[in-house]
Amino acid sequence: MSSYEKLYKRILACLLSLFIGGMFCINVFTPNRTYSDSENRMLEQFPPFSIQNLLEKNFTPTYEKYISDQFLYRDFWISLKSNIDRTIGKKEFNGVYLGKNDILLQKFIRPEKQDMTSKINAINTFQLANPAVKTHVMLVPTAISMLKDTLPKYISSEDELFSINQVRKSLNTDINFIDVYPLLSSKRQEELYYKTDHHWTTKGAFYAYLELSKSLNFNPNKKESFTINKITHHFYGSLYSKTGFSHIKPDSIELYEPKEAINYKVAYMDEGVTSNSVYEMENIKKKDKYSVFFNGNHPLVKMTTKNTNGKKLLVIKDSYANALLPFLLSHYSEIHVMDLRYFNEDVALYLQNNNIHEILLLYNAITFFEDPSITNLSK
């Protein structure tokens, strides 16, 4: 090896050491971030150290997550990696597929048989224990089923519809399963799902509302009875946050506001807060713009209207329901909204105390099969 080669390698080693050392020092002295706007989640903080945690191997994994979350210019490195992967032809990124026309689609993982059975049993057990309560179930297919033509060629979209059908066939005969797939499928050329987010659009929720009216026995309001307002053209959703792409265009969010005003009140029961609107318009300024609906998810929400028909409905749901619930206001005196991920009380007792005799379980398929909280229904 010549003296020039030795000098080159020494200089390269020094520069690499300086870079690593510099990055380490900057990371050490840079204040920790608590929240990532681009990823829309809380970031890991420095874990408490103890000899016991170290010996039990609890400290190291958490510390690795902390280093990963707090690494300097993390968002830049994530975006750089995603765009390099896209350039070389990769189509799956952190559980998200990159479809045609830059549509992002959340990956569906077929649930384990035991997990599916436990959820179905929970619903069936609840219905058998509360026969006077009319029970409806709507599992909404996600974009991976509706927009299957945009998927990469090697990806199958059949697992989600197969799993939904398994639930439908396994529910008690007294439980009304609302199949929204045919109607949504017939409208698939319209913008029923966001391109950058895992939720359906307000238009998709409107079509589901029309289908829902057949089972819940009310006359739905026609599209012409709403004023449709685009409240933002700059919505980057959850799937965008997972992939870190910089080339994808943002979505728009629409609100369907009734031309004939509805007088109602929204009470966030656990927070002790009331509002005269289901929309939190200030959230349009935030990263999570979908939280314009009900200011996000809450354990328990009660909506009271001036409707004199005396009809009450309990909706047990995930965040998909947030865009659909405003359409129901003109049809009920009271709508109670429960999220079992945060609500830990007895559901049957709540129904009894509030004299409610009809419930709707409304979930998107991915959340239903991944989230174990639905089993709390029968506890």
Short mmCIF file of C-alpha atoms in Angstrom, two decimals:
data_model
loop_
_atom_site.label_atom_id
_atom_site.label_comp_id
_atom_site.label_asym_id
_atom_site.label_seq_id
_atom_site.Cartn_x
_atom_site.Cartn_y
_atom_site.Cartn_z
CA MET A 1 0.00 0.00 0.00
CA SER A 2 1.44 3.37 -1.05
CA SER A 3 1.82 6.29 1.32
CA TYR A 4 -0.95 8.14 -0.59
CA GLU A 5 -3.41 5.28 -0.07
CA LYS A 6 -2.55 5.19 3.63
CA LEU A 7 -3.05 8.96 3.91
CA TYR A 8 -6.39 8.71 2.01
CA LYS A 9 -7.70 5.99 4.34
CA ARG A 10 -6.60 7.90 7.45
CA ILE A 11 -8.30 11.08 6.25
CA LEU A 12 -11.46 9.11 5.40
CA ALA A 13 -11.45 7.44 8.83
CA CYS A 14 -10.98 10.81 10.53
CA LEU A 15 -13.82 12.39 8.57
CA LEU A 16 -16.11 9.45 9.37
CA SER A 17 -15.20 9.65 13.05
CA LEU A 18 -15.80 13.39 13.08
CA PHE A 19 -19.19 12.91 11.42
CA ILE A 20 -20.28 10.20 13.87
CA GLY A 21 -18.92 12.13 16.84
CA GLY A 22 -20.49 15.35 15.66
CA MET A 23 -23.87 13.75 15.13
CA PHE A 24 -23.64 12.14 18.57
CA CYS A 25 -22.83 15.44 20.27
CA ILE A 26 -25.58 17.28 18.41
CA ASN A 27 -28.10 14.59 19.32
CA VAL A 28 -27.03 14.71 22.96
CA PHE A 29 -27.35 18.49 23.26
CA THR A 30 -30.42 18.95 21.05
CA PRO A 31 -33.66 19.12 23.11
CA ASN A 32 -35.87 16.07 22.69
CA ARG A 33 -38.95 16.41 20.54
CA THR A 34 -42.20 15.13 22.03
CA TYR A 35 -44.29 14.96 18.86
CA SER A 36 -43.68 14.37 15.16
CA ASP A 37 -45.97 16.40 12.90
CA SER A 38 -44.96 14.44 9.82
CA GLU A 39 -45.61 11.05 11.45
CA ASN A 40 -48.54 12.29 13.53
CA ARG A 41 -47.48 10.48 16.70
CA MET A 42 -45.76 10.93 20.05
CA LEU A 43 -42.02 10.29 20.03
CA GLU A 44 -40.14 8.05 22.44
CA GLN A 45 -38.50 9.84 25.38
CA PHE A 46 -35.35 8.87 27.28
CA PRO A 47 -36.23 5.78 29.36
CA PRO A 48 -35.58 5.73 33.13
CA PHE A 49 -32.40 3.78 33.85
CA SER A 50 -32.03 1.17 36.55
CA ILE A 51 -29.85 -1.89 37.04
CA GLN A 52 -32.98 -4.05 37.19
CA ASN A 53 -34.25 -2.74 33.83
CA LEU A 54 -30.84 -3.35 32.31
CA LEU A 55 -30.58 -6.91 33.64
CA GLU A 56 -34.14 -7.72 32.57
CA LYS A 57 -33.35 -6.39 29.09
CA ASN A 58 -36.09 -3.77 29.29
CA PHE A 59 -33.85 -0.74 28.97
CA THR A 60 -32.01 -1.42 25.71
CA PRO A 61 -35.02 -1.89 23.38
CA THR A 62 -36.65 1.29 24.69
CA TYR A 63 -33.37 3.19 24.41
CA GLU A 64 -33.01 2.06 20.78
CA LYS A 65 -36.51 3.38 20.04
CA TYR A 66 -35.57 6.63 21.77
CA ILE A 67 -32.42 7.04 19.65
CA SER A 68 -34.37 6.24 16.49
CA ASP A 69 -37.14 8.75 17.29
CA GLN A 70 -34.83 11.54 18.41
CA PHE A 71 -32.18 11.17 15.69
CA LEU A 72 -31.26 14.51 14.17
CA TYR A 73 -33.19 15.36 10.98
CA ARG A 74 -35.14 12.11 11.31
CA ASP A 75 -37.89 13.29 8.92
CA PHE A 76 -35.30 14.12 6.26
CA TRP A 77 -33.64 10.69 6.45
CA ILE A 78 -37.02 8.91 6.32
CA SER A 79 -38.05 10.90 3.26
CA LEU A 80 -34.69 10.30 1.58
CA LYS A 81 -34.88 6.54 2.13
CA SER A 82 -38.50 6.33 0.91
CA ASN A 83 -37.72 8.22 -2.28
CA ILE A 84 -34.63 6.11 -2.99
CA ASP A 85 -36.68 2.93 -2.47
CA ARG A 86 -39.37 4.25 -4.81
CA THR A 87 -36.77 5.06 -7.46
CA ILE A 88 -35.48 1.47 -7.46
CA GLY A 89 -39.00 0.10 -7.83
CA LYS A 90 -40.04 -0.81 -4.28
CA LYS A 91 -43.84 -0.77 -3.78
CA GLU A 92 -44.34 -1.45 -0.06
CA PHE A 93 -43.23 0.95 2.65
CA ASN A 94 -43.89 0.39 6.34
CA GLY A 95 -47.14 -1.48 5.75
CA VAL A 96 -48.30 0.86 2.97
CA TYR A 97 -48.49 0.11 -0.75
CA LEU A 98 -47.71 2.71 -3.38
CA GLY A 99 -50.41 2.28 -6.00
CA LYS A 100 -51.02 3.78 -9.40
CA ASN A 101 -51.46 7.55 -9.58
CA ASP A 102 -49.57 7.84 -6.27
CA ILE A 103 -52.46 6.41 -4.22
CA LEU A 104 -51.33 5.03 -0.85
CA LEU A 105 -53.14 1.92 0.39
CA GLN A 106 -52.90 0.40 3.85
CA LYS A 107 -51.82 -3.25 3.89
CA PHE A 108 -54.39 -5.76 5.14
CA ILE A 109 -53.10 -8.70 7.18
CA ARG A 110 -55.48 -11.63 7.43
CA PRO A 111 -56.34 -12.07 11.12
CA GLU A 112 -55.53 -15.16 13.11
CA LYS A 113 -58.53 -17.46 13.41
CA GLN A 114 -58.49 -17.25 17.21
CA ASP A 115 -58.49 -13.44 17.18
CA MET A 116 -61.38 -13.30 14.72
CA THR A 117 -63.35 -15.87 16.72
CA SER A 118 -62.89 -13.93 19.98
CA LYS A 119 -64.31 -10.75 18.39
CA ILE A 120 -67.26 -12.55 16.83
CA ASN A 121 -67.98 -14.33 20.11
CA ALA A 122 -67.91 -11.03 21.98
CA ILE A 123 -70.54 -9.53 19.65
CA ASN A 124 -72.71 -12.65 19.70
CA THR A 125 -72.49 -12.97 23.48
CA PHE A 126 -73.46 -9.33 23.93
CA GLN A 127 -76.46 -9.71 21.64
CA LEU A 128 -77.68 -12.86 23.39
CA ALA A 129 -77.37 -11.13 26.77
CA ASN A 130 -79.27 -8.08 25.47
CA PRO A 131 -81.99 -9.46 23.15
CA ALA A 132 -84.14 -6.32 23.50
CA VAL A 133 -81.38 -4.23 21.93
CA LYS A 134 -81.44 -4.22 18.15
CA THR A 135 -77.86 -4.74 17.00
CA HIS A 136 -76.38 -3.68 13.65
CA VAL A 137 -72.83 -4.27 12.42
CA MET A 138 -71.12 -2.44 9.56
CA LEU A 139 -67.55 -3.40 8.63
CA VAL A 140 -66.31 -0.98 6.01
CA PRO A 141 -63.88 -2.30 3.37
CA THR A 142 -60.81 -0.11 3.08
CA ALA A 143 -59.24 1.27 -0.09
CA ILE A 144 -57.25 -1.91 -0.69
CA SER A 145 -60.52 -3.67 -1.59
CA MET A 146 -62.19 -0.81 -3.43
CA LEU A 147 -59.17 0.41 -5.37
CA LYS A 148 -57.63 -2.98 -6.13
CA ASP A 149 -56.93 -1.94 -9.73
CA THR A 150 -54.36 0.54 -8.42
CA LEU A 151 -52.42 -2.07 -6.42
CA PRO A 152 -49.05 -3.46 -7.52
CA LYS A 153 -49.58 -6.60 -9.63
CA TYR A 154 -48.28 -9.07 -7.04
CA ILE A 155 -50.64 -7.89 -4.26
CA SER A 156 -53.97 -9.63 -3.58
CA SER A 157 -56.93 -7.66 -2.27
CA GLU A 158 -59.11 -10.70 -1.55
CA ASP A 159 -58.13 -11.27 2.10
CA GLU A 160 -60.05 -8.29 3.44
CA LEU A 161 -63.36 -9.12 1.75
CA PHE A 162 -62.95 -12.79 2.69
CA SER A 163 -62.46 -11.87 6.36
CA ILE A 164 -65.44 -9.48 6.36
CA ASN A 165 -67.59 -12.23 4.87
CA GLN A 166 -66.43 -14.65 7.57
CA VAL A 167 -67.72 -12.25 10.21
CA ARG A 168 -71.02 -11.79 8.39
CA LYS A 169 -71.62 -15.55 8.21
CA SER A 170 -70.64 -16.11 11.85
CA LEU A 171 -72.84 -13.50 13.53
CA ASN A 172 -76.09 -14.49 15.23
CA THR A 173 -79.08 -14.43 12.92
CA ASP A 174 -80.66 -11.69 15.07
CA ILE A 175 -77.73 -9.38 14.34
CA ASN A 176 -78.18 -7.23 11.25
CA PHE A 177 -75.02 -7.11 9.14
CA ILE A 178 -74.99 -4.06 6.85
CA ASP A 179 -73.06 -4.81 3.67
CA VAL A 180 -71.83 -1.50 2.30
CA TYR A 181 -69.46 -3.05 -0.25
CA PRO A 182 -71.89 -3.26 -3.22
CA LEU A 183 -72.84 0.42 -3.05
CA LEU A 184 -69.28 1.65 -2.52
CA SER A 185 -68.02 -0.64 -5.26
CA SER A 186 -70.53 0.83 -7.70
CA LYS A 187 -69.13 4.30 -6.88
CA ARG A 188 -65.46 3.29 -6.94
CA GLN A 189 -64.61 5.77 -9.71
CA GLU A 190 -65.46 8.62 -7.33
CA GLU A 191 -63.14 9.82 -4.56
CA LEU A 192 -64.35 7.58 -1.74
CA TYR A 193 -60.97 7.35 0.03
CA TYR A 194 -58.15 9.78 0.62
CA LYS A 195 -54.97 9.17 -1.34
CA THR A 196 -52.69 9.91 1.61
CA ASP A 197 -54.82 8.72 4.54
CA HIS A 198 -56.42 5.45 5.69
CA HIS A 199 -59.89 6.97 6.15
CA TRP A 200 -62.73 7.23 3.69
CA THR A 201 -63.71 10.69 2.47
CA THR A 202 -66.89 12.45 3.51
CA LYS A 203 -68.36 11.38 0.16
CA GLY A 204 -67.61 7.75 0.98
CA ALA A 205 -69.24 8.20 4.39
CA PHE A 206 -72.29 9.78 2.72
CA TYR A 207 -72.86 6.73 0.53
CA ALA A 208 -72.56 4.50 3.59
CA TYR A 209 -75.14 6.71 5.32
CA LEU A 210 -77.53 6.05 2.44
CA GLU A 211 -77.05 2.31 2.85
CA LEU A 212 -77.35 2.58 6.61
CA SER A 213 -80.75 4.25 6.34
CA LYS A 214 -82.27 1.03 4.97
CA SER A 215 -81.44 -0.87 8.16
CA LEU A 216 -81.94 1.92 10.69
CA ASN A 217 -85.30 2.78 9.16
CA PHE A 218 -85.05 6.49 8.41
CA ASN A 219 -85.40 8.54 5.22
CA PRO A 220 -81.92 9.82 4.32
CA ASN A 221 -81.31 13.37 3.26
CA LYS A 222 -80.45 13.74 -0.41
CA LYS A 223 -77.12 15.10 -1.54
CA GLU A 224 -78.87 18.22 -2.78
CA SER A 225 -79.90 19.10 0.78
CA PHE A 226 -76.25 19.71 1.73
CA THR A 227 -73.82 22.49 0.97
CA ILE A 228 -70.48 20.84 0.20
CA ASN A 229 -67.50 22.93 1.27
CA LYS A 230 -63.85 22.11 0.73
CA ILE A 231 -62.24 23.34 3.91
CA THR A 232 -58.64 22.49 2.97
CA HIS A 233 -56.61 21.44 -0.07
CA HIS A 234 -53.52 20.57 1.99
CA PHE A 235 -54.31 17.39 3.91
CA TYR A 236 -51.48 14.87 4.28
CA GLY A 237 -52.81 11.87 6.18
CA SER A 238 -51.59 8.89 8.19
CA LEU A 239 -50.32 6.83 5.24
CA TYR A 240 -48.28 9.74 3.99
CA SER A 241 -46.78 10.01 7.46
CA LYS A 242 -45.78 6.34 7.42
CA THR A 243 -44.04 6.52 4.05
CA GLY A 244 -42.38 9.93 4.14
CA PHE A 245 -42.80 10.56 0.40
CA SER A 246 -42.18 14.11 -0.74
CA HIS A 247 -43.63 13.84 -4.25
CA ILE A 248 -47.26 13.03 -3.40
CA LYS A 249 -49.89 15.74 -3.74
CA PRO A 250 -52.12 16.51 -0.74
CA ASP A 251 -55.80 15.63 -0.34
CA SER A 252 -58.78 17.92 0.14
CA ILE A 253 -61.33 17.56 2.95
CA GLU A 254 -65.01 18.24 2.30
CA LEU A 255 -67.78 18.92 4.78
CA TYR A 256 -71.44 18.22 3.97
CA GLU A 257 -73.33 20.89 5.86
CA PRO A 258 -77.16 20.74 5.84
CA LYS A 259 -78.81 23.70 4.15
CA GLU A 260 -81.52 23.53 6.80
CA ALA A 261 -79.72 24.10 10.09
CA ILE A 262 -79.95 21.47 12.82
CA ASN A 263 -80.04 22.56 16.45
CA TYR A 264 -77.91 20.20 18.54
CA LYS A 265 -75.34 19.96 21.32
CA VAL A 266 -72.24 17.79 21.54
CA ALA A 267 -71.05 16.71 25.00
CA TYR A 268 -67.64 15.10 25.46
CA MET A 269 -68.53 13.20 28.60
CA ASP A 270 -65.11 12.29 30.00
CA GLU A 271 -63.66 15.73 29.34
CA GLY A 272 -66.71 17.59 30.65
CA VAL A 273 -66.70 19.79 27.54
CA THR A 274 -69.69 20.79 25.38
CA SER A 275 -69.87 22.25 21.89
CA ASN A 276 -72.54 23.37 19.44
CA SER A 277 -70.72 21.82 16.49
CA VAL A 278 -69.38 18.39 15.51
CA TYR A 279 -66.51 20.18 13.75
CA GLU A 280 -63.38 21.61 15.35
CA MET A 281 -62.40 24.01 12.59
CA GLU A 282 -59.19 25.12 14.30
CA ASN A 283 -57.76 21.66 13.58
CA ILE A 284 -57.49 22.54 9.90
CA LYS A 285 -54.33 24.39 10.95
CA LYS A 286 -52.87 21.19 12.44
CA LYS A 287 -51.15 18.21 10.85
CA ASP A 288 -53.98 15.82 11.76
CA LYS A 289 -56.65 17.65 9.80
CA TYR A 290 -59.03 14.67 9.91
CA SER A 291 -59.53 15.54 13.58
CA VAL A 292 -61.75 18.38 12.34
CA PHE A 293 -64.43 15.74 12.91
CA PHE A 294 -65.21 15.74 16.65
CA ASN A 295 -61.71 16.91 17.50
CA GLY A 296 -60.50 13.31 17.14
CA ASN A 297 -61.51 10.24 19.13
CA HIS A 298 -63.00 10.23 22.63
CA PRO A 299 -64.20 7.55 25.07
CA LEU A 300 -67.78 8.78 25.11
CA VAL A 301 -69.66 11.50 23.24
CA LYS A 302 -73.35 12.36 23.55
CA MET A 303 -75.17 14.35 20.88
CA THR A 304 -78.57 15.79 21.75
CA THR A 305 -80.85 17.32 19.13
CA LYS A 306 -84.21 19.09 19.08
CA ASN A 307 -85.70 16.12 17.24
CA THR A 308 -88.91 15.05 19.01
CA ASN A 309 -89.13 11.47 17.71
CA GLY A 310 -87.48 10.15 20.87
CA LYS A 311 -85.17 7.81 18.93
CA LYS A 312 -81.83 6.97 20.54
CA LEU A 313 -78.82 5.24 19.05
CA LEU A 314 -75.52 4.03 20.48
CA VAL A 315 -72.67 3.92 17.97
CA ILE A 316 -69.66 1.81 18.97
CA LYS A 317 -66.93 2.77 16.57
CA ASP A 318 -63.46 3.63 15.37
CA SER A 319 -62.45 6.85 13.64
CA TYR A 320 -64.15 5.91 10.36
CA ALA A 321 -67.47 6.74 12.00
CA ASN A 322 -66.42 10.32 12.70
CA ALA A 323 -67.13 11.43 9.13
CA LEU A 324 -70.50 9.62 9.02
CA LEU A 325 -72.00 10.62 12.38
CA PRO A 326 -72.94 14.20 11.36
CA PHE A 327 -75.34 12.77 8.76
CA LEU A 328 -77.35 11.05 11.52
CA LEU A 329 -78.15 14.18 13.51
CA SER A 330 -81.45 14.94 11.77
CA HIS A 331 -82.81 11.44 12.47
CA TYR A 332 -82.36 11.01 16.24
CA SER A 333 -83.09 12.75 19.51
CA GLU A 334 -79.91 11.35 21.04
CA ILE A 335 -76.82 9.74 19.55
CA HIS A 336 -74.33 8.23 21.98
CA VAL A 337 -70.87 7.51 20.58
CA MET A 338 -68.52 5.06 22.29
CA ASP A 339 -64.93 4.14 21.48
CA LEU A 340 -64.04 0.88 23.25
CA ARG A 341 -60.33 1.64 22.91
CA TYR A 342 -60.84 4.26 25.63
CA PHE A 343 -64.20 3.41 27.24
CA ASN A 344 -63.79 0.86 30.03
CA GLU A 345 -67.22 0.74 31.64
CA ASP A 346 -70.06 -1.78 31.29
CA VAL A 347 -71.73 -1.23 27.90
CA ALA A 348 -74.93 -3.12 28.76
CA LEU A 349 -75.35 -1.09 31.93
CA TYR A 350 -74.84 2.12 29.96
CA LEU A 351 -77.61 1.10 27.56
CA GLN A 352 -79.93 0.34 30.46
CA ASN A 353 -79.20 3.59 32.29
CA ASN A 354 -79.79 5.67 29.15
CA ASN A 355 -82.83 3.73 27.88
CA ILE A 356 -81.18 2.89 24.52
CA HIS A 357 -82.54 -0.04 22.48
CA GLU A 358 -80.51 0.15 19.28
CA ILE A 359 -76.77 -0.02 18.64
CA LEU A 360 -74.54 0.21 15.60
CA LEU A 361 -71.02 -1.21 15.53
CA LEU A 362 -69.19 0.71 12.81
CA TYR A 363 -65.54 -0.10 12.08
CA ASN A 364 -63.26 -0.19 9.11
CA ALA A 365 -62.09 -3.74 8.48
CA ILE A 366 -58.43 -3.22 9.35
CA THR A 367 -59.13 -1.63 12.73
CA PHE A 368 -61.77 -4.23 13.56
CA PHE A 369 -59.40 -7.14 12.98
CA GLU A 370 -56.32 -5.53 14.54
CA ASP A 371 -57.81 -3.84 17.62
CA PRO A 372 -58.59 -6.20 20.55
CA SER A 373 -60.85 -3.70 22.38
CA ILE A 374 -64.01 -5.02 20.68
CA THR A 375 -63.80 -8.02 23.03
CA ASN A 376 -64.56 -5.60 25.89
CA LEU A 377 -68.13 -5.49 24.59
CA SER A 378 -69.12 -8.69 26.37
CA LYS A 379 -67.31 -8.01 29.67
#
